């Protein structure tokens, strides 16, 4: 990993860890930590601008086709959840028009699993022209379980989608560490938390996997393990 990659990684992880500690203090009834200079740009905004991405985001593959009205409602709620996760992000308006999630809506994918989604991503990449801001090592997958998490939410659980490692060998033997090549990601964390770690720091999806967390929200545990942002204010 290059020094530039390390810088981007540290930037994102420190921001996530700082926010976690702010919320922790609030939950304990403590006063906020002494204010620090607010960054002019959120990490994802900085990466988009510094890398001069014309567009950024994800490809999302639909794999459930039983109900088109349900699909349309999910898209509407998904867009709202994605935008909700960016409220308060510094500089978001400067790159808002570049953010996109490209939905691959192909009935041939009805009922397929992670392996076929990874192969479908490779096919799209080979035949379609999309920029590096959308080619970040993972794509999104929507199945009925993920759809229900948003349309029939459960109290205390974040709505989520699958993030699929497009380089993982789903047809091979499972890795000894148990890494399955995919994990659930909270919708409101897709852009502000996950995307910059994939696009700006060259971190591999496997290094972001957190088996102890059923739904990925941020890489706080990774930051602490690496000793990033360990100095408390």
Tab-separated table of C-alpha atoms in Angstrom:
chain	number	residue	atom	x	y	z
A	1	UNK	CA	0.000	0.000	0.000
A	2	UNK	CA	1.414	3.390	-1.015
A	3	UNK	CA	1.824	6.390	1.312
A	4	UNK	CA	-1.101	8.034	-0.482
A	5	UNK	CA	-3.228	4.959	0.175
A	6	UNK	CA	-2.214	4.994	3.845
A	7	UNK	CA	-3.127	8.676	4.094
A	8	UNK	CA	-6.595	8.090	2.637
A	9	UNK	CA	-7.136	5.079	4.850
A	10	UNK	CA	-6.093	6.958	7.991
A	11	UNK	CA	-8.294	9.916	7.047
A	12	UNK	CA	-11.405	7.779	6.735
A	13	UNK	CA	-10.786	5.590	9.759
A	14	UNK	CA	-9.960	8.540	12.006
A	15	UNK	CA	-13.165	10.290	10.975
A	16	UNK	CA	-15.203	7.177	11.746
A	17	UNK	CA	-13.544	6.650	15.109
A	18	UNK	CA	-14.001	10.299	16.109
A	19	UNK	CA	-17.716	10.146	15.334
A	20	UNK	CA	-18.092	6.915	17.308
A	21	UNK	CA	-16.505	8.507	20.346
A	22	UNK	CA	-18.709	11.588	20.023
A	23	UNK	CA	-21.822	9.406	20.073
A	24	UNK	CA	-20.420	7.394	22.966
A	25	UNK	CA	-20.004	10.548	25.055
A	26	UNK	CA	-23.554	11.634	24.267
A	27	UNK	CA	-24.948	8.229	25.282
A	28	UNK	CA	-23.124	8.493	28.614
A	29	UNK	CA	-24.458	11.973	29.250
A	30	UNK	CA	-21.021	13.530	28.966
A	31	UNK	CA	-20.338	16.942	27.429
A	32	UNK	CA	-18.934	16.915	23.892
A	33	UNK	CA	-15.187	16.618	23.485
A	34	UNK	CA	-13.373	19.915	22.839
A	35	UNK	CA	-14.231	20.940	19.264
A	36	UNK	CA	-11.691	20.366	16.546
A	37	UNK	CA	-11.411	22.164	13.248
A	38	UNK	CA	-14.219	20.875	11.041
A	39	UNK	CA	-12.840	19.517	7.773
A	40	UNK	CA	-13.823	21.343	4.634
A	41	UNK	CA	-14.545	18.034	2.935
A	42	UNK	CA	-15.835	14.708	4.133
A	43	UNK	CA	-13.411	11.848	3.274
A	44	UNK	CA	-15.558	10.566	0.409
A	45	UNK	CA	-15.821	14.079	-1.055
A	46	UNK	CA	-12.065	14.549	-0.801
A	47	UNK	CA	-11.397	11.292	-2.634
A	48	UNK	CA	-13.875	12.073	-5.425
A	49	UNK	CA	-12.351	15.512	-5.975
A	50	UNK	CA	-8.707	14.547	-5.555
A	51	UNK	CA	-9.039	11.562	-7.886
A	52	UNK	CA	-11.186	13.619	-10.277
A	53	UNK	CA	-13.836	10.934	-10.522
A	54	UNK	CA	-16.556	11.894	-12.981
A	55	UNK	CA	-18.936	9.552	-11.175
A	56	UNK	CA	-18.760	7.317	-8.123
A	57	UNK	CA	-20.821	4.797	-6.212
A	58	UNK	CA	-21.725	1.175	-6.933
A	59	UNK	CA	-23.339	-1.265	-9.299
A	60	UNK	CA	-26.310	-2.974	-7.635
A	61	UNK	CA	-27.643	-6.296	-8.937
A	62	UNK	CA	-31.301	-7.177	-8.434
A	63	UNK	CA	-31.844	-10.906	-7.828
A	64	UNK	CA	-35.486	-10.966	-6.719
A	65	UNK	CA	-38.213	-10.458	-9.325
A	66	UNK	CA	-41.409	-11.642	-7.672
A	67	UNK	CA	-43.007	-8.200	-7.270
A	68	UNK	CA	-42.187	-5.154	-9.435
A	69	UNK	CA	-44.213	-2.777	-7.247
A	70	UNK	CA	-42.176	-3.910	-4.265
A	71	UNK	CA	-38.977	-3.364	-6.248
A	72	UNK	CA	-40.009	0.180	-7.154
A	73	UNK	CA	-40.847	0.965	-3.529
A	74	UNK	CA	-37.503	-0.435	-2.435
A	75	UNK	CA	-35.626	1.793	-4.904
A	76	UNK	CA	-37.448	4.848	-3.589
A	77	UNK	CA	-36.663	4.007	0.031
A	78	UNK	CA	-33.100	3.019	-0.833
A	79	UNK	CA	-32.418	6.399	-2.438
A	80	UNK	CA	-33.806	8.139	0.648
A	81	UNK	CA	-31.650	6.013	2.954
A	82	UNK	CA	-28.548	6.624	0.876
A	83	UNK	CA	-29.113	10.389	0.961
A	84	UNK	CA	-29.930	10.276	4.665
A	85	UNK	CA	-26.514	8.818	5.368
A	86	UNK	CA	-24.867	11.866	3.814
A	87	UNK	CA	-26.643	14.536	5.858
A	88	UNK	CA	-24.032	16.719	7.510
A	89	UNK	CA	-21.156	15.524	5.323
A	90	UNK	CA	-18.944	18.498	4.529
A	91	UNK	CA	-18.809	19.334	0.831
A	92	UNK	CA	-21.487	16.824	-0.195
A	93	UNK	CA	-23.187	19.314	-2.495
A	94	UNK	CA	-20.021	19.648	-4.584
A	95	UNK	CA	-20.132	16.021	-5.721
A	96	UNK	CA	-23.854	15.248	-5.383
A	97	UNK	CA	-24.416	15.068	-9.142
A	98	UNK	CA	-21.593	12.553	-9.542
A	99	UNK	CA	-23.034	10.032	-7.072
A	100	UNK	CA	-24.829	7.127	-8.682
A	101	UNK	CA	-25.926	3.588	-8.018
A	102	UNK	CA	-26.383	1.727	-11.294
A	103	UNK	CA	-29.112	-0.889	-10.935
A	104	UNK	CA	-28.633	-4.000	-13.038
A	105	UNK	CA	-32.225	-5.138	-13.535
A	106	UNK	CA	-31.932	-8.372	-15.528
A	107	UNK	CA	-34.480	-11.147	-14.949
A	108	UNK	CA	-31.837	-13.717	-15.889
A	109	UNK	CA	-30.424	-13.014	-12.420
A	110	UNK	CA	-33.636	-14.028	-10.654
A	111	UNK	CA	-32.731	-16.164	-7.656
A	112	UNK	CA	-28.990	-16.332	-8.339
A	113	UNK	CA	-26.372	-16.324	-5.609
A	114	UNK	CA	-23.198	-14.414	-4.851
A	115	UNK	CA	-21.038	-16.317	-7.332
A	116	UNK	CA	-23.309	-15.447	-10.249
A	117	UNK	CA	-23.494	-11.823	-9.167
A	118	UNK	CA	-19.690	-11.590	-9.146
A	119	UNK	CA	-19.645	-13.118	-12.638
A	120	UNK	CA	-22.362	-10.701	-13.786
A	121	UNK	CA	-20.261	-7.804	-12.535
A	122	UNK	CA	-17.310	-9.080	-14.571
A	123	UNK	CA	-19.549	-9.304	-17.661
A	124	UNK	CA	-20.813	-5.748	-17.191
A	125	UNK	CA	-17.277	-4.502	-16.674
A	126	UNK	CA	-16.138	-6.181	-19.876
A	127	UNK	CA	-19.002	-4.902	-22.023
A	128	UNK	CA	-19.927	-1.552	-20.498
A	129	UNK	CA	-17.982	1.630	-19.888
A	130	UNK	CA	-18.031	2.799	-16.297
A	131	UNK	CA	-15.381	4.733	-14.434
A	132	UNK	CA	-13.018	3.811	-11.598
A	133	UNK	CA	-15.270	5.499	-9.057
A	134	UNK	CA	-17.754	2.674	-9.620
A	135	UNK	CA	-15.167	-0.103	-9.895
A	136	UNK	CA	-14.104	-0.345	-6.253
A	137	UNK	CA	-13.751	-4.079	-5.678
A	138	UNK	CA	-17.275	-4.661	-4.404
A	139	UNK	CA	-20.748	-4.457	-5.891
A	140	UNK	CA	-24.135	-4.504	-4.215
A	141	UNK	CA	-26.686	-7.294	-4.369
A	142	UNK	CA	-30.373	-7.161	-3.551
A	143	UNK	CA	-32.183	-10.358	-2.633
A	144	UNK	CA	-35.483	-10.833	-0.817
A	145	UNK	CA	-33.844	-10.808	2.621
A	146	UNK	CA	-32.143	-7.489	1.935
A	147	UNK	CA	-35.323	-6.037	0.434
A	148	UNK	CA	-37.325	-6.992	3.520
A	149	UNK	CA	-34.804	-5.292	5.815
A	150	UNK	CA	-35.820	-1.970	4.283
A	151	UNK	CA	-39.512	-2.513	3.482
A	152	UNK	CA	-40.326	-4.380	6.707
A	153	UNK	CA	-37.753	-2.899	9.094
A	154	UNK	CA	-37.063	-4.498	12.474
A	155	UNK	CA	-36.586	-2.159	15.411
A	156	UNK	CA	-32.943	-1.862	16.344
A	157	UNK	CA	-31.648	-3.241	13.032
A	158	UNK	CA	-30.366	-1.099	10.184
A	159	UNK	CA	-31.731	-1.660	6.669
A	160	UNK	CA	-28.950	-3.187	4.607
A	161	UNK	CA	-27.814	-4.618	1.287
A	162	UNK	CA	-25.219	-7.232	0.429
A	163	UNK	CA	-21.746	-6.029	-0.514
A	164	UNK	CA	-20.115	-8.653	-2.731
A	165	UNK	CA	-16.362	-9.018	-3.233
A	166	UNK	CA	-16.079	-9.236	-7.024
A	167	UNK	CA	-12.633	-10.861	-6.855
A	168	UNK	CA	-13.576	-13.629	-4.445
A	169	UNK	CA	-13.584	-17.227	-5.707
A	170	UNK	CA	-17.054	-18.295	-4.617
A	171	UNK	CA	-16.685	-21.629	-6.409
A	172	UNK	CA	-13.460	-22.560	-4.638
A	173	UNK	CA	-12.808	-23.882	-1.147
A	174	UNK	CA	-13.809	-21.567	1.688
A	175	UNK	CA	-10.929	-19.643	3.206
A	176	UNK	CA	-9.576	-20.900	6.523
A	177	UNK	CA	-10.393	-17.634	8.283
A	178	UNK	CA	-14.042	-18.000	7.304
A	179	UNK	CA	-14.181	-14.947	5.053
A	180	UNK	CA	-17.270	-15.558	2.878
A	181	UNK	CA	-16.658	-12.966	0.157
A	182	UNK	CA	-19.651	-10.834	1.111
A	183	UNK	CA	-21.179	-9.043	4.074
A	184	UNK	CA	-24.241	-7.001	4.935
A	185	UNK	CA	-23.785	-3.211	4.881
A	186	UNK	CA	-26.129	-0.623	6.357
A	187	UNK	CA	-27.568	1.465	3.535
A	188	UNK	CA	-26.736	4.756	5.230
A	189	UNK	CA	-23.070	3.694	5.528
A	190	UNK	CA	-22.499	2.738	1.895
A	191	UNK	CA	-21.112	6.066	0.686
A	192	UNK	CA	-19.825	7.901	3.745
A	193	UNK	CA	-18.118	4.909	5.385
A	194	UNK	CA	-17.546	1.946	3.070
A	195	UNK	CA	-16.982	3.548	-0.332
A	196	UNK	CA	-14.004	5.768	0.606
A	197	UNK	CA	-12.195	2.836	2.200
A	198	UNK	CA	-12.590	0.818	-0.991
A	199	UNK	CA	-11.926	3.610	-3.471
A	200	UNK	CA	-9.414	5.789	-1.678
A	201	UNK	CA	-7.166	3.466	0.274
A	202	UNK	CA	-6.871	0.289	-1.782
A	203	UNK	CA	-8.052	-1.710	1.220
A	204	UNK	CA	-9.226	-5.139	0.160
A	205	UNK	CA	-12.805	-6.140	1.010
A	206	UNK	CA	-11.500	-8.990	3.146
A	207	UNK	CA	-9.668	-6.531	5.415
A	208	UNK	CA	-12.962	-4.725	6.078
A	209	UNK	CA	-14.936	-7.847	6.967
A	210	UNK	CA	-16.041	-7.889	10.598
A	211	UNK	CA	-17.362	-11.359	11.494
A	212	UNK	CA	-18.476	-10.117	14.908
A	213	UNK	CA	-20.884	-7.613	13.341
A	214	UNK	CA	-23.975	-8.883	11.515
A	215	UNK	CA	-24.403	-5.552	9.690
A	216	UNK	CA	-21.373	-3.463	8.725
A	217	UNK	CA	-21.624	0.176	9.841
A	218	UNK	CA	-18.044	1.439	9.915
A	219	UNK	CA	-14.454	0.281	10.280
A	220	UNK	CA	-14.019	1.490	13.858
A	221	UNK	CA	-12.656	-1.844	15.065
A	222	UNK	CA	-10.119	-1.818	12.250
A	223	UNK	CA	-9.003	1.705	13.182
A	224	UNK	CA	-8.430	0.648	16.785
A	225	UNK	CA	-6.545	-2.473	15.718
A	226	UNK	CA	-4.244	-0.397	13.525
A	227	UNK	CA	-3.723	2.197	16.253
A	228	UNK	CA	-5.278	4.963	14.155
A	229	UNK	CA	-6.879	7.815	16.045
A	230	UNK	CA	-6.028	6.280	19.425
A	231	UNK	CA	-5.245	9.601	21.034
A	232	UNK	CA	-8.371	10.849	22.750
A	233	UNK	CA	-9.216	14.507	23.043
